[in-house]
XYZ file of C-alpha atoms in Angstrom:
756
model
C 17.123 7.761 4.168
C 18.487 11.154 5.472
C 16.089 13.599 7.693
C 18.109 16.558 8.105
C 14.920 18.890 9.589
C 12.824 18.264 12.218
C 9.204 16.667 11.912
C 10.068 16.093 7.829
C 10.346 12.234 8.784
C 6.369 12.481 9.895
C 4.685 14.558 7.347
C 6.568 12.221 4.810
C 5.146 9.657 6.547
C 1.709 11.258 6.278
C 1.577 13.204 3.568
C 3.622 11.878 0.512
C 5.722 7.088 0.080
C 13.748 -22.778 -11.943
C 13.548 -24.064 -12.047
C 15.239 -26.699 -13.542
C 16.260 -29.807 -11.430
C 18.429 -32.713 -12.433
C 15.915 -35.747 -12.315
C 17.162 -38.913 -10.898
C 15.797 -42.348 -11.751
C 13.576 -44.034 -8.497
C 15.864 -45.626 -5.956
C 13.617 -48.058 -4.890
C 12.947 -51.363 -5.852
C 9.186 -51.205 -6.553
C 8.325 -50.728 -10.343
C 6.315 -48.136 -10.328
C 6.799 -44.452 -12.257
C 8.894 -42.208 -10.871
C 7.084 -38.497 -11.728
C 9.378 -35.346 -11.272
C 7.655 -32.249 -11.862
C 9.952 -29.240 -12.006
C 8.691 -25.360 -11.877
C 11.703 -23.763 -14.137
C 13.175 -20.297 -14.214
C 16.727 -21.312 -15.690
C 16.426 -21.982 -19.220
C 18.930 -21.434 -22.247
C 19.700 -17.921 -22.824
C 18.837 -17.660 -26.271
C 20.685 -13.621 -28.156
C 17.450 -11.854 -30.040
C 18.709 -8.977 -31.446
C 17.026 -5.734 -30.677
C 13.609 -4.823 -31.656
C 10.949 -2.394 -32.090
C 7.812 -3.247 -29.995
C 4.117 -2.043 -31.477
C 1.043 -1.599 -29.735
C 2.161 -1.167 -26.471
C 4.572 -3.672 -25.746
C 7.463 -3.560 -23.967
C 10.596 -4.977 -24.672
C 12.518 -6.466 -21.996
C 15.887 -7.832 -22.240
C 15.688 -8.345 -26.124
C 12.257 -10.160 -25.938
C 9.523 -7.929 -26.810
C 6.396 -8.691 -23.950
C 2.467 -7.851 -25.548
C -0.166 -6.845 -24.267
C -3.114 -9.453 -24.081
C -4.479 -8.302 -26.919
C -1.638 -8.536 -29.217
C 1.230 -11.406 -29.955
C 4.374 -12.006 -31.891
C 7.674 -10.862 -32.012
C 6.752 -7.838 -32.363
C 3.319 -7.082 -30.554
C 2.218 -7.295 -34.586
C -0.031 -9.790 -34.860
C -3.792 -9.550 -33.318
C -4.783 -11.459 -31.010
C -8.185 -10.230 -30.252
C -12.362 -9.624 -32.045
C -12.856 -6.152 -32.871
C -15.548 -4.182 -31.434
C -18.942 -5.587 -33.318
C -22.097 -3.041 -33.334
C -25.610 -4.254 -33.335
C -26.420 -5.545 -36.892
C -29.051 -8.266 -38.684
C -27.104 -11.244 -37.394
C -27.361 -9.667 -33.605
C -28.567 -7.055 -31.783
C -25.476 -6.359 -28.963
C -22.669 -4.574 -28.963
C -19.661 -6.589 -28.005
C -16.579 -4.725 -26.468
C -13.001 -5.949 -28.102
C -11.951 -8.982 -26.726
C -9.043 -11.172 -26.689
C -9.342 -14.397 -28.708
C -10.727 -17.637 -26.848
C -12.446 -15.480 -23.969
C -15.596 -14.309 -23.389
C -16.943 -10.890 -23.972
C -20.273 -9.483 -22.370
C -22.792 -6.891 -24.326
C -23.265 -3.437 -23.514
C -26.768 -3.845 -23.081
C -27.704 -4.849 -19.201
C -31.232 -5.951 -18.005
C -33.636 -3.371 -16.849
C -33.965 -2.079 -14.086
C -36.462 -3.879 -12.961
C -36.304 -6.941 -13.743
C -34.542 -9.381 -10.623
C -30.699 -8.806 -12.063
C -30.646 -5.438 -13.180
C -27.789 -3.882 -14.200
C -26.679 -7.484 -15.533
C -24.676 -7.769 -19.110
C -27.328 -9.713 -21.216
C -25.442 -11.563 -23.194
C -22.155 -12.776 -24.118
C -20.308 -13.975 -26.985
C -16.944 -16.049 -27.109
C -14.115 -14.579 -29.390
C -13.357 -17.232 -31.870
C -9.890 -17.989 -32.274
C -10.081 -19.603 -36.068
C -12.384 -16.335 -37.666
C -11.162 -13.808 -34.789
C -15.288 -12.838 -34.655
C -17.721 -13.299 -31.647
C -19.946 -16.618 -32.085
C -23.889 -16.473 -31.458
C -24.413 -14.980 -28.194
C -25.595 -16.495 -25.196
C -28.602 -14.441 -24.406
C -29.424 -13.825 -20.484
C -32.942 -14.197 -19.293
C -33.174 -11.518 -16.793
C -35.435 -13.240 -14.388
C -32.935 -16.186 -13.964
C -30.950 -16.519 -10.506
C -28.385 -18.604 -10.004
C -30.536 -20.443 -6.899
C -33.308 -21.654 -9.788
C -29.917 -23.001 -12.347
C -28.191 -24.797 -9.325
C -32.305 -26.492 -8.472
C -32.546 -27.246 -12.049
C -29.472 -28.599 -13.380
C -29.117 -32.234 -11.970
C -32.650 -33.013 -14.214
C -31.453 -30.624 -17.475
C -31.254 -32.029 -20.612
C -28.250 -31.845 -22.578
C -29.055 -28.745 -24.354
C -30.489 -27.326 -21.107
C -27.524 -28.067 -19.481
C -25.945 -25.803 -22.580
C -28.086 -22.416 -21.946
C -27.967 -23.053 -17.345
C -23.966 -23.131 -18.246
C -24.139 -19.879 -20.640
C -26.376 -17.813 -18.390
C -23.822 -18.751 -15.034
C -21.020 -17.447 -17.102
C -22.860 -14.653 -17.824
C -24.202 -14.571 -14.065
C -20.726 -14.368 -12.570
C -19.066 -12.110 -15.294
C -19.367 -9.143 -12.795
C -16.844 -10.141 -9.734
C -18.178 -6.903 -7.520
C -21.526 -9.224 -7.701
C -20.115 -12.461 -6.373
C -21.022 -12.970 -2.953
C -20.376 -16.117 -0.983
C -23.268 -17.579 -1.568
C -23.522 -16.825 -5.847
C -19.651 -18.444 -5.346
C -21.225 -21.516 -3.888
C -23.966 -21.621 -5.906
C -21.905 -21.165 -9.166
C -19.415 -24.084 -7.493
C -21.917 -26.256 -7.701
C -23.645 -26.169 -10.695
C -19.815 -26.192 -12.607
C -19.656 -29.364 -10.131
C -22.543 -30.808 -11.875
C -21.940 -29.873 -15.594
C -18.392 -30.727 -15.532
C -18.543 -34.277 -14.234
C -21.524 -35.297 -16.282
C -19.271 -36.957 -19.003
C -21.911 -37.307 -21.788
C -22.223 -33.616 -21.578
C -18.944 -32.364 -21.169
C -18.885 -33.670 -24.805
C -20.281 -30.977 -25.827
C -17.640 -28.791 -26.309
C -19.014 -25.256 -25.569
C -20.729 -26.751 -21.736
C -16.886 -27.675 -20.795
C -15.744 -23.788 -22.174
C -18.515 -21.818 -20.352
C -18.003 -23.892 -17.572
C -14.294 -23.418 -16.688
C -15.480 -20.061 -17.569
C -17.482 -19.476 -14.733
C -14.393 -20.827 -13.010
C -12.398 -18.349 -14.430
C -14.363 -15.569 -13.266
C -15.040 -16.998 -9.653
C -11.353 -16.556 -9.058
C -11.475 -13.201 -9.590
C -13.898 -12.619 -6.642
C -12.987 -10.650 -3.651
C -10.154 -12.860 -1.254
C -12.734 -11.871 1.404
C -15.960 -13.566 -0.084
C -14.331 -17.103 0.501
C -14.533 -16.620 4.093
C -17.450 -17.153 4.113
C -18.325 -20.648 0.915
C -19.538 -23.214 1.164
C -15.483 -24.862 1.344
C -17.347 -28.478 0.423
C -18.919 -27.788 -3.016
C -15.205 -26.032 -3.907
C -13.276 -28.931 -2.630
C -15.714 -31.210 -4.776
C -14.968 -28.558 -8.247
C -11.370 -28.816 -7.305
C -11.322 -32.880 -7.458
C -13.980 -32.971 -10.334
C -11.100 -30.550 -12.262
C -8.429 -33.333 -11.834
C -10.789 -35.738 -13.382
C -11.789 -33.397 -16.403
C -8.198 -32.810 -17.072
C -7.501 -36.452 -17.727
C -10.903 -36.961 -19.900
C -10.780 -33.574 -22.231
C -9.158 -33.551 -25.134
C -6.392 -31.050 -25.667
C -8.795 -27.905 -26.280
C -7.258 -24.143 -26.196
C -10.758 -22.456 -25.236
C -10.040 -24.506 -21.655
C -7.399 -21.941 -21.524
C -9.241 -18.707 -19.846
C -7.790 -15.912 -17.546
C -6.809 -17.240 -14.396
C -7.596 -21.344 -14.717
C -6.414 -23.420 -17.799
C -6.950 -27.245 -18.140
C -4.341 -29.260 -20.113
C -4.063 -32.629 -21.549
C -1.684 -35.226 -22.979
C -3.021 -37.827 -24.832
C -1.304 -41.179 -24.010
C -0.009 -42.462 -27.522
C 3.519 -43.178 -27.978
C 5.844 -43.670 -24.544
C 7.566 -40.689 -23.595
C 10.263 -39.448 -20.645
C 8.874 -36.116 -19.816
C 6.275 -33.791 -20.183
C 7.025 -29.939 -20.481
C 4.379 -27.649 -19.673
C 5.263 -23.539 -20.291
C 3.236 -20.422 -19.667
C 4.757 -17.492 -21.521
C 4.780 -13.712 -20.003
C 2.525 -11.231 -21.062
C 2.186 -7.995 -19.996
C -1.341 -8.469 -18.444
C -1.397 -11.107 -15.414
C -2.673 -13.814 -17.765
C -3.276 -16.806 -19.087
C -4.046 -17.440 -22.945
C -4.395 -20.377 -24.946
C -1.192 -19.258 -27.299
C 1.148 -18.766 -23.965
C 0.798 -22.072 -22.603
C 2.568 -24.869 -24.490
C 3.318 -28.720 -24.057
C 6.009 -30.560 -25.375
C 7.312 -33.754 -24.795
C 10.612 -32.366 -25.325
C 13.056 -30.298 -23.332
C 12.380 -26.773 -24.911
C 14.577 -24.201 -25.127
C 13.464 -21.101 -24.465
C 14.545 -17.749 -22.964
C 14.081 -17.357 -19.726
C 12.968 -13.752 -20.189
C 9.367 -14.771 -21.287
C 8.354 -17.545 -19.604
C 5.767 -17.239 -16.142
C 6.031 -20.763 -15.343
C 7.459 -24.211 -16.440
C 6.346 -27.475 -15.534
C 8.244 -30.465 -16.485
C 6.652 -34.167 -15.032
C 10.155 -36.903 -15.855
C 9.405 -40.448 -15.536
C 11.626 -43.261 -14.661
C 10.354 -45.497 -17.740
C 8.415 -45.591 -20.998
C 5.055 -43.990 -19.850
C 2.258 -44.246 -22.415
C -0.970 -43.212 -20.552
C -3.053 -39.866 -20.256
C -1.633 -36.782 -17.932
C -3.639 -34.120 -17.036
C -2.747 -30.242 -15.415
C -4.673 -28.143 -14.014
C -3.338 -24.249 -13.274
C -4.936 -22.194 -10.956
C -4.147 -18.650 -10.965
C -4.250 -17.745 -7.705
C -5.052 -19.762 -4.058
C -8.750 -18.696 -3.559
C -9.860 -22.144 -3.839
C -7.697 -23.382 -1.721
C -8.362 -21.665 2.179
C -5.757 -22.770 4.405
C -6.399 -22.217 8.221
C -3.031 -22.071 8.962
C -1.593 -20.006 6.538
C -3.011 -16.725 6.327
C -1.229 -14.418 3.999
C -1.461 -10.937 4.203
C 0.733 -9.157 1.229
C -0.137 -8.927 -2.278
C 1.960 -12.233 -3.749
C 0.844 -14.794 -5.877
C 0.807 -18.554 -4.879
C -0.226 -20.653 -7.806
C -1.486 -23.990 -7.279
C -0.484 -27.007 -9.999
C -2.285 -30.118 -10.235
C -0.528 -32.762 -11.893
C -2.900 -36.101 -12.660
C -2.153 -39.300 -14.152
C -4.491 -41.860 -14.892
C -6.084 -44.246 -11.835
C -3.918 -47.246 -12.839
C -0.328 -44.728 -12.716
C 1.438 -45.100 -9.278
C 3.767 -41.796 -7.830
C 6.765 -42.381 -6.230
C 7.980 -38.965 -5.750
C 7.024 -35.729 -7.330
C 9.775 -32.598 -6.684
C 9.241 -28.940 -7.880
C 11.330 -26.142 -7.816
C 10.576 -22.319 -8.413
C 12.789 -19.279 -8.147
C 10.768 -16.395 -5.857
C 8.740 -14.024 -7.769
C 8.951 -11.235 -4.957
C 9.368 -7.970 -6.123
C 12.480 -5.540 -4.958
C 10.066 -4.654 -1.868
C 10.304 -7.664 -0.194
C 12.761 -10.775 -0.205
C 12.451 -14.227 0.785
C 12.598 -15.460 4.399
C 11.455 -18.831 4.158
C 9.068 -21.341 2.354
C 7.312 -24.830 3.171
C 6.741 -27.540 0.403
C 3.114 -28.548 0.582
C 0.174 -30.108 -1.070
C -3.689 -29.987 -0.213
C -5.266 -32.879 2.076
C -8.741 -32.553 0.820
C -9.147 -35.253 4.618
C -8.116 -32.189 6.645
C -9.188 -28.848 4.090
C -5.235 -27.630 4.537
C -2.014 -27.193 3.130
C 0.129 -30.023 4.881
C 4.134 -30.848 4.057
C 3.611 -34.944 5.378
C 5.984 -36.904 3.031
C 7.617 -33.455 1.554
C 11.127 -31.688 2.396
C 12.889 -28.705 1.296
C 16.185 -27.426 -0.214
C 17.636 -24.315 -1.552
C 19.522 -24.934 -4.144
C 23.568 -22.758 -4.837
C 21.589 -21.057 -8.064
C 19.006 -19.584 -5.650
C 15.851 -21.895 -6.181
C 13.398 -23.202 -3.842
C 13.226 -26.638 -4.290
C 10.852 -29.313 -2.866
C 10.474 -33.160 -2.834
C 7.727 -34.893 -2.122
C 7.129 -38.922 -1.945
C 4.310 -41.418 -2.325
C 1.652 -38.718 -3.685
C -0.799 -39.163 -6.600
C -2.863 -36.144 -8.402
C -2.063 -33.717 -5.981
C -2.233 -29.849 -5.886
C 1.377 -28.651 -5.057
C 2.312 -25.289 -3.874
C 5.067 -24.061 -2.148
C 3.753 -21.341 0.576
C 6.984 -18.326 0.805
C 7.201 -16.256 3.482
C 8.797 -12.424 2.266
C 10.946 -10.104 5.085
C 10.099 -6.261 3.567
C 12.754 -4.619 2.602
C 13.238 -1.471 4.598
C 14.728 1.430 4.280
C 16.276 2.593 7.510
C 16.599 5.555 8.298
C 21.000 7.443 8.632
C 21.965 8.815 11.645
C 21.107 12.688 11.470
C 22.882 15.606 10.009
C 24.409 18.077 11.364
C 22.128 20.551 11.005
C 19.183 18.840 12.514
C 20.951 17.943 15.454
C 22.109 22.035 15.845
C 18.578 23.310 14.582
C 16.918 20.359 17.318
C 20.181 21.877 19.687
C 19.522 25.796 19.364
C 15.943 24.726 19.983
C 16.120 23.161 23.439
C 18.411 25.662 24.585
C 15.835 28.352 23.612
C 13.399 26.881 25.171
C 15.078 26.083 28.709
C 15.622 29.547 28.706
C 12.471 31.111 27.826
C 11.098 28.026 30.965
C 13.562 29.760 33.340
C 12.404 33.028 32.586
C 8.811 32.899 32.557
C 9.229 31.696 35.805
C 11.484 34.119 37.023
C 9.541 37.142 36.276
C 6.314 35.047 36.890
C 4.738 38.267 39.277
C 4.504 40.684 36.268
C 1.908 38.397 34.510
C 0.656 36.295 36.636
C 0.974 32.603 37.181
C -2.006 31.140 34.685
C 0.134 32.706 31.705
C 3.520 31.112 32.962
C 1.831 27.900 33.862
C 1.056 27.425 29.742
C 3.780 28.661 28.493
C 6.284 26.853 30.924
C 4.206 23.227 29.983
C 4.896 24.442 26.327
C 8.027 25.184 26.635
C 9.087 21.659 28.800
C 7.136 19.451 26.338
C 8.778 20.861 22.897
C 11.949 20.391 24.784
C 11.635 16.681 26.048
C 10.491 16.137 22.564
C 12.662 17.661 20.373
C 15.693 15.697 22.754
C 13.879 11.981 21.986
C 13.849 13.167 18.630
C 18.005 13.567 18.729
C 18.460 10.702 20.495
C 15.910 8.042 19.835
C 14.350 9.014 15.630
C 16.945 5.841 14.503
C 15.303 1.855 15.273
C 18.482 0.650 16.531
C 17.513 -2.546 15.402
C 17.831 -3.409 12.331
C 16.871 -6.698 10.095
C 19.130 -7.666 7.637
C 16.877 -8.970 5.408
C 18.102 -12.161 3.241
C 16.718 -16.273 3.044
C 17.417 -17.571 6.941
C 15.841 -21.331 5.921
C 14.726 -23.554 8.691
C 15.793 -27.167 8.355
C 11.890 -28.311 8.910
C 9.444 -27.958 6.923
C 6.690 -26.237 8.501
C 3.975 -24.064 7.013
C 4.182 -20.667 7.386
C 1.897 -18.654 9.762
C 1.669 -16.037 7.088
C 3.456 -14.632 3.414
C 4.669 -11.933 5.648
C 7.380 -12.708 7.789
C 6.955 -10.604 11.616
C 9.673 -9.799 14.200
C 8.785 -9.993 17.281
C 9.428 -6.460 19.375
C 13.093 -6.088 19.935
C 14.926 -2.634 21.638
C 13.535 0.301 22.633
C 11.981 1.291 19.221
C 8.675 1.145 20.281
C 9.153 2.899 23.915
C 10.670 5.870 22.345
C 7.874 6.157 19.476
C 5.175 6.495 22.224
C 6.850 9.006 23.768
C 7.568 10.433 21.266
C 3.481 11.289 20.406
C 3.216 11.807 23.867
C 5.498 14.938 23.836
C 4.244 15.843 21.256
C 0.454 15.558 21.426
C 1.272 16.942 24.831
C 2.688 20.341 23.162
C -0.105 20.953 21.193
C -2.566 20.582 23.732
C -0.908 23.068 26.041
C -0.529 25.489 22.721
C -4.658 24.564 22.786
C -4.932 25.413 26.035
C -2.888 28.876 26.007
C -5.597 29.547 22.893
C -8.273 29.159 25.342
C -6.211 31.058 28.026
C -6.558 33.726 25.448
C -9.591 33.800 24.588
C -10.937 33.632 27.940
C -9.078 37.200 28.670
C -10.860 38.751 25.753
C -14.651 37.463 26.748
C -14.370 38.301 30.736
C -11.842 41.739 30.544
C -12.633 42.743 33.748
C -12.670 39.377 35.871
C -9.815 37.462 34.241
C -9.442 33.762 33.134
C -11.548 31.858 35.490
C -10.231 30.890 38.844
C -10.658 27.030 38.059
C -8.930 27.322 34.652
C -5.444 26.278 35.658
C -6.822 22.800 37.261
C -8.475 22.105 34.571
C -5.856 22.887 32.127
C -3.028 20.696 34.148
C -5.671 17.375 34.021
C -6.539 18.248 30.575
C -2.653 19.374 29.385
C -1.054 16.047 30.695
C -4.258 13.228 30.530
C -5.850 13.942 26.938
C -2.137 12.835 25.275
C -2.058 10.396 27.893
C -5.768 8.683 27.419
C -4.489 8.506 23.226
C -1.625 7.279 23.390
C -2.992 4.762 25.798
C -5.949 3.618 23.032
C -3.042 3.860 20.532
C -0.859 1.144 22.496
C -3.567 -0.943 23.321
C -5.543 -1.252 20.193
C -2.320 -2.017 17.742
C 0.309 -2.583 19.524
C 1.364 -6.936 20.281
C 5.424 -7.628 21.170
C 4.840 -10.661 18.554
C 3.863 -7.784 15.766
C 4.852 -4.463 16.936
C 4.683 -2.946 13.491
C 0.868 -2.550 14.065
C 1.746 0.388 15.976
C 4.916 2.124 15.029
C 7.461 1.807 12.265
C 10.126 -0.546 11.503
C 12.384 2.044 9.114
C 12.258 5.016 12.155
C 10.808 5.159 16.097
C 7.192 6.708 14.749
C 3.293 6.150 14.621
C 2.780 3.011 11.296
C 1.320 4.741 8.781
C 1.281 2.844 5.943
C 0.232 -0.544 4.867
C 2.105 -2.974 3.002
C 1.808 -1.629 -0.025
C 3.404 1.687 0.844
C -0.103 3.769 0.846
C -1.412 5.501 3.834
C -4.259 3.606 5.776
C -6.703 5.390 8.245
C -6.546 2.530 10.130
C -3.088 2.924 11.389
C -2.875 4.801 14.582
C -0.722 8.114 12.989
C -4.154 8.642 11.713
C -5.825 8.662 14.318
C -4.133 8.848 17.158
C -1.776 12.035 15.600
C -2.995 13.185 12.441
C -6.918 14.008 13.297
C -6.543 14.759 16.657
C -3.695 17.528 15.512
C -6.381 18.677 12.559
C -8.948 19.185 15.459
C -6.816 21.229 17.467
C -4.890 23.417 14.602
C -9.195 23.872 13.679
C -9.511 25.385 17.101
C -5.988 27.514 17.188
C -6.685 28.644 13.907
C -10.084 30.433 14.593
C -8.906 31.496 18.009
C -6.271 33.560 15.997
C -8.854 34.948 13.714
C -10.897 35.514 17.225
C -7.664 37.393 18.428
C -6.747 39.171 15.083
C -9.947 40.762 15.168
C -10.322 41.811 18.185
C -7.011 43.746 18.677
C -7.390 45.148 14.896
C -11.055 46.709 15.398
C -10.779 50.989 16.115
C -12.382 51.789 19.420
C -13.776 55.274 17.923
C -14.032 56.456 22.375
C -10.055 56.066 21.726
C -7.738 59.533 21.545
C -4.850 59.071 18.772
C -1.901 58.460 21.614
C -3.602 55.303 22.842
C -4.555 53.553 20.005
C -2.114 50.521 19.411
C 0.324 51.180 15.927
C -0.168 48.118 13.361
C 3.379 47.054 13.910
C 2.797 46.186 17.185
C -1.073 44.206 16.316
C 0.603 42.168 13.485
C 3.935 41.476 16.077
C 1.350 40.644 18.791
C -0.725 37.819 16.244
C 2.436 36.920 15.096
C 3.605 35.546 18.559
C -0.060 33.716 18.940
C 0.620 31.642 16.164
C 3.913 30.532 16.866
C 3.078 29.862 20.223
C -0.186 28.063 18.985
C 2.220 26.158 16.702
C 0.042 26.875 13.228
C 3.257 26.775 11.622
C 1.495 22.747 11.079
C -1.112 23.789 8.717
C 1.499 23.681 6.148
C 1.782 19.982 6.711
C -2.017 19.706 5.938
C -1.617 21.557 2.859
C 1.714 20.187 1.502
C -0.946 16.655 1.795
C -3.249 17.914 -0.679
C -0.437 19.411 -2.906
C 0.163 18.041 -6.159
C 2.149 20.110 -8.119
C 6.347 18.960 -7.218
C 7.663 22.324 -7.196
C 4.891 23.881 -4.882
C 5.368 20.618 -2.888
C 9.199 21.172 -2.732
C 8.780 24.823 -1.767
C 5.785 23.444 1.599
C 8.364 21.018 2.310
C 10.975 23.263 2.609
C 8.597 25.768 4.411
C 7.217 23.652 7.099
C 10.634 21.757 8.189
C 11.741 25.735 8.539
C 9.067 26.476 10.731
C 9.055 23.682 12.886
C 12.738 23.284 12.773
C 13.217 26.875 14.507
C 9.968 27.124 16.627
C 11.691 26.881 19.510
C 13.967 29.674 18.504
C 10.961 31.893 17.424
C 9.344 30.701 20.915
C 12.428 32.077 22.204
C 12.830 35.170 20.709
C 9.075 36.572 20.627
C 8.476 35.237 24.783
C 11.615 35.535 26.570
C 14.241 37.752 24.624
C 11.909 40.588 23.176
C 10.179 40.837 26.401
C 13.290 40.974 28.412
C 14.700 43.614 25.887
C 11.636 45.813 25.755
C 11.142 45.899 30.255
C 15.145 47.112 30.130
C 15.364 50.302 27.714
C 18.676 51.159 29.002
C 20.113 47.612 27.362
C 18.198 49.158 24.196
C 19.838 52.426 24.702
C 23.695 51.029 25.124
C 22.873 48.954 21.548
C 22.355 51.687 19.404
C 24.859 53.166 17.032
C 27.161 56.208 18.380
C 25.819 59.892 16.929
C 27.469 61.528 13.934
C 27.439 64.919 13.264
C 26.700 65.870 9.751
C 27.969 69.335 8.301
C 26.014 71.285 6.212
C 27.656 74.505 4.079
C 25.298 76.379 1.831
C 26.384 77.738 -2.171
C 25.243 80.539 -4.024
C 25.367 80.191 -8.010
C 25.993 83.859 -8.623
C 28.506 85.124 -7.297
C 26.744 88.939 -6.350
C 24.883 86.884 -3.724
C 27.593 84.594 -2.076
C 26.840 85.797 1.615
C 30.038 85.465 3.534
C 30.927 82.178 4.365
C 29.577 80.326 7.569
C 29.878 76.565 8.711
C 27.208 75.224 10.612
C 26.942 71.508 12.580
C 23.189 70.053 12.823
C 23.101 67.197 15.376
C 21.086 63.601 14.408
C 19.713 63.300 18.093
C 15.683 63.260 17.640
C 15.510 65.588 20.724
C 17.435 68.362 18.704
C 15.238 71.227 17.092
C-alpha cells in the first residue's frame, strides 16, 4: 500500500476498506472397539467436464455449486415447493420453500392478539410430492410459557399441536429472547425425551425444526439463557440420534440428526455434507456410507469418517450443529465471524470407545490465517470445552489433527485462533516526502516571519498563526517518520506444543514498538492544528464584532489553555478507554500508525476511536469554521454606501481575503467529508485527488498567503525590480490614397503608464 499523498490514508480509513487420517488399530489389549472419527478434506480428485450451471449456480473447479432451491449436476432439478395461494383446501399463502423445510404463512396474527405480527400458520414442504402438507395453525393467544406449562401432561395428539405451535412461535429470529429460547429448549426436550411421542414422526420433525431455528438467534441472546435447559436438550439429541430411524426430514437448515441402524457388521461409517451456495444443511446434501466413498473435495463441505478396529453391528448416531450457540464457553470468547461446527458421534450404551481421532482443514477466508488451535470436547460437568485426554498435531498436508482417548458419546470441536492478514503500508513515495518537506520549510519560514513582524499586527494574531505553524510542522514530521509500523507480524501457523483452549478465535499480539506512541502524537498534533484553526476563526469573528475595542484582553490566555488542553483531553480519553498493552488494536491500527476505525469485517465502526476521537471533533470544528468564513465573506463583500469610490476594496482583494481565511481555517478537509458520502466512482477519484493535493500543500499555501505575499506587499521596491524591462513601440501611419500621403513622420510611444 503506497500512500503517495499526505492524509489519504486517514480518509481512506474513515471514508472508504481432511482431512483424511490413516486409522490404526488399537494398541491396547482391551477388546473394546476403537473408533476413529475424521473430518476430512482430502478427497479423491474427480475430473469433470466443463458444465453450464443453471438457475444461478456457480461453477467451481468444474462442478456446479447450487443454491438451496435447485439441485442436480447443472442445478437443473427443482428442490422446492412453489408458492401456494389461498384455495378451497387452505386459506393461507405460503412462499416458495426448499424441500423438507417449513414455510411460514404470509398471513399474520391480528394486532389485538398476544402474538400480534407472528405467522398464523406453517406448512412442511413435502419431499415426495413437492407440495405443502396440511397447514399447522397457531392459536394467536398461545405463548411459549403456556406451552411449557402444559406439554408434560398433554396427550400425544395435543403434543403434536404444541410442537407445531412451538415451531411457529420460534420462526422469527428477531423475536427470540433469552426467555423464549429457554422455554423452547425445555419444550423440545420434553417432546423428544418421550419415546412414545417421538414415534409420531411429525412431533420429532417439528421439534428438530424448532431447535434449528433457535440456532439462528443472535449470539448475544445466549449469554442469558438457562444453560441447564440447553445442556439437557443436547444430551436428549444424542439419545434421539440412536433411537430414531433414518429420516431425511430430521435435516433442517442449522442442525441435522442422522442415524445408522446396526444390521451387518461394518468397519467404518462415512458422514458427508455437501456444499451449497447457502450455508445450510439439506436432506439431499447429507449422506451416510458404510464404505469410504470417492467424492471431489470441491463439493464437500464436511466429512466425518468413523472407523472401528473390530466388526461393529450396533446403532450409530450423529448430531450436527451448524454453530456452537448451544455450547457457550466461559474460557473461549470468539470475536470473529468464524464457524465452529460441533459434531456428536454416539454409540449404544453397551459399546466402548478407546480413541477418537478427527481433523479439519482450516476454513478461514483470505483475510485470515491459522495461528493455533485446540482439540476439545464438551464437558457437561464443567459446562465448558476441555482438552483432557486430547492431543493435537499438524500434518504435512496442512490439516489440524486431534486425538482423544477413552471418550464416549461426546460433542467434539476444534477451536482455532486466527491471525488477520494485514496489508502493511509501504515506505512513503518520494512525492509524499517532497510535499511534506516543502510544507515543513514553508511553515517554518512563516512562523519566523510572523515573529519578526509581530509589532505590525499585534500579539494575538501572531500567537495564533505561530501555534498553527508549529503544530502543523510537527505533524508533518511525525507523518514522514512515524506513519509506517516498524513492527510487522508475519502470519503463519505458530502451533504451540500444548493443547490449550485459546482465549478467542482472534489471536492478539501485545504492544510492541513505537507505533502506539506515534499514533497518539499524530492524533494530538492534528487535533491541535484544527483547534488553533478554530481559535483563529473565533479571533476574526471577535474583531468584526468589536471593531473599535478589538480582541478582548483575556482571549490569548483562554486560547492557550483551550488550544493545548482540548486535544490533550481527547487523546487522553481515547487512550484510557481503548488502549491495553495486551490489546493495542483497540486504539490504533496494525497496518500503519493511526487510529483504529474498522471492525473485523473491515467496516467503519462508530465505536472505534477514529470516529469519536477524531472525525466527530473535527466535524464540529469545520462546521464552526465554515460559519465564520461565511460571516466574514458577507461582512467584507457588503458595500458601505458612506464610502467614496476611492476607499472601496476591489473584488479581487475581497476574494483573496476570503481564500486566505479558508486556508488558515483548514476548510479543505470538507472535501474529505464529501468524499465519505460520494458513491459515484469517477467523482470519488477526483475528490480523492483534490483532497490530497489541497492538504499536502496546505503548508505551502500558508507560506504564500501569510509570509511571502505580505512581505512583497510591504516591499514594493522588490516588486518593481521584478518587473519586465520596458519596450518602446514604433508607430507609423499609412494612407491608401496617394494624393493624401503626407510627409513621412515616425514617432515612438512609451508603454509607461505615467506617460500621456
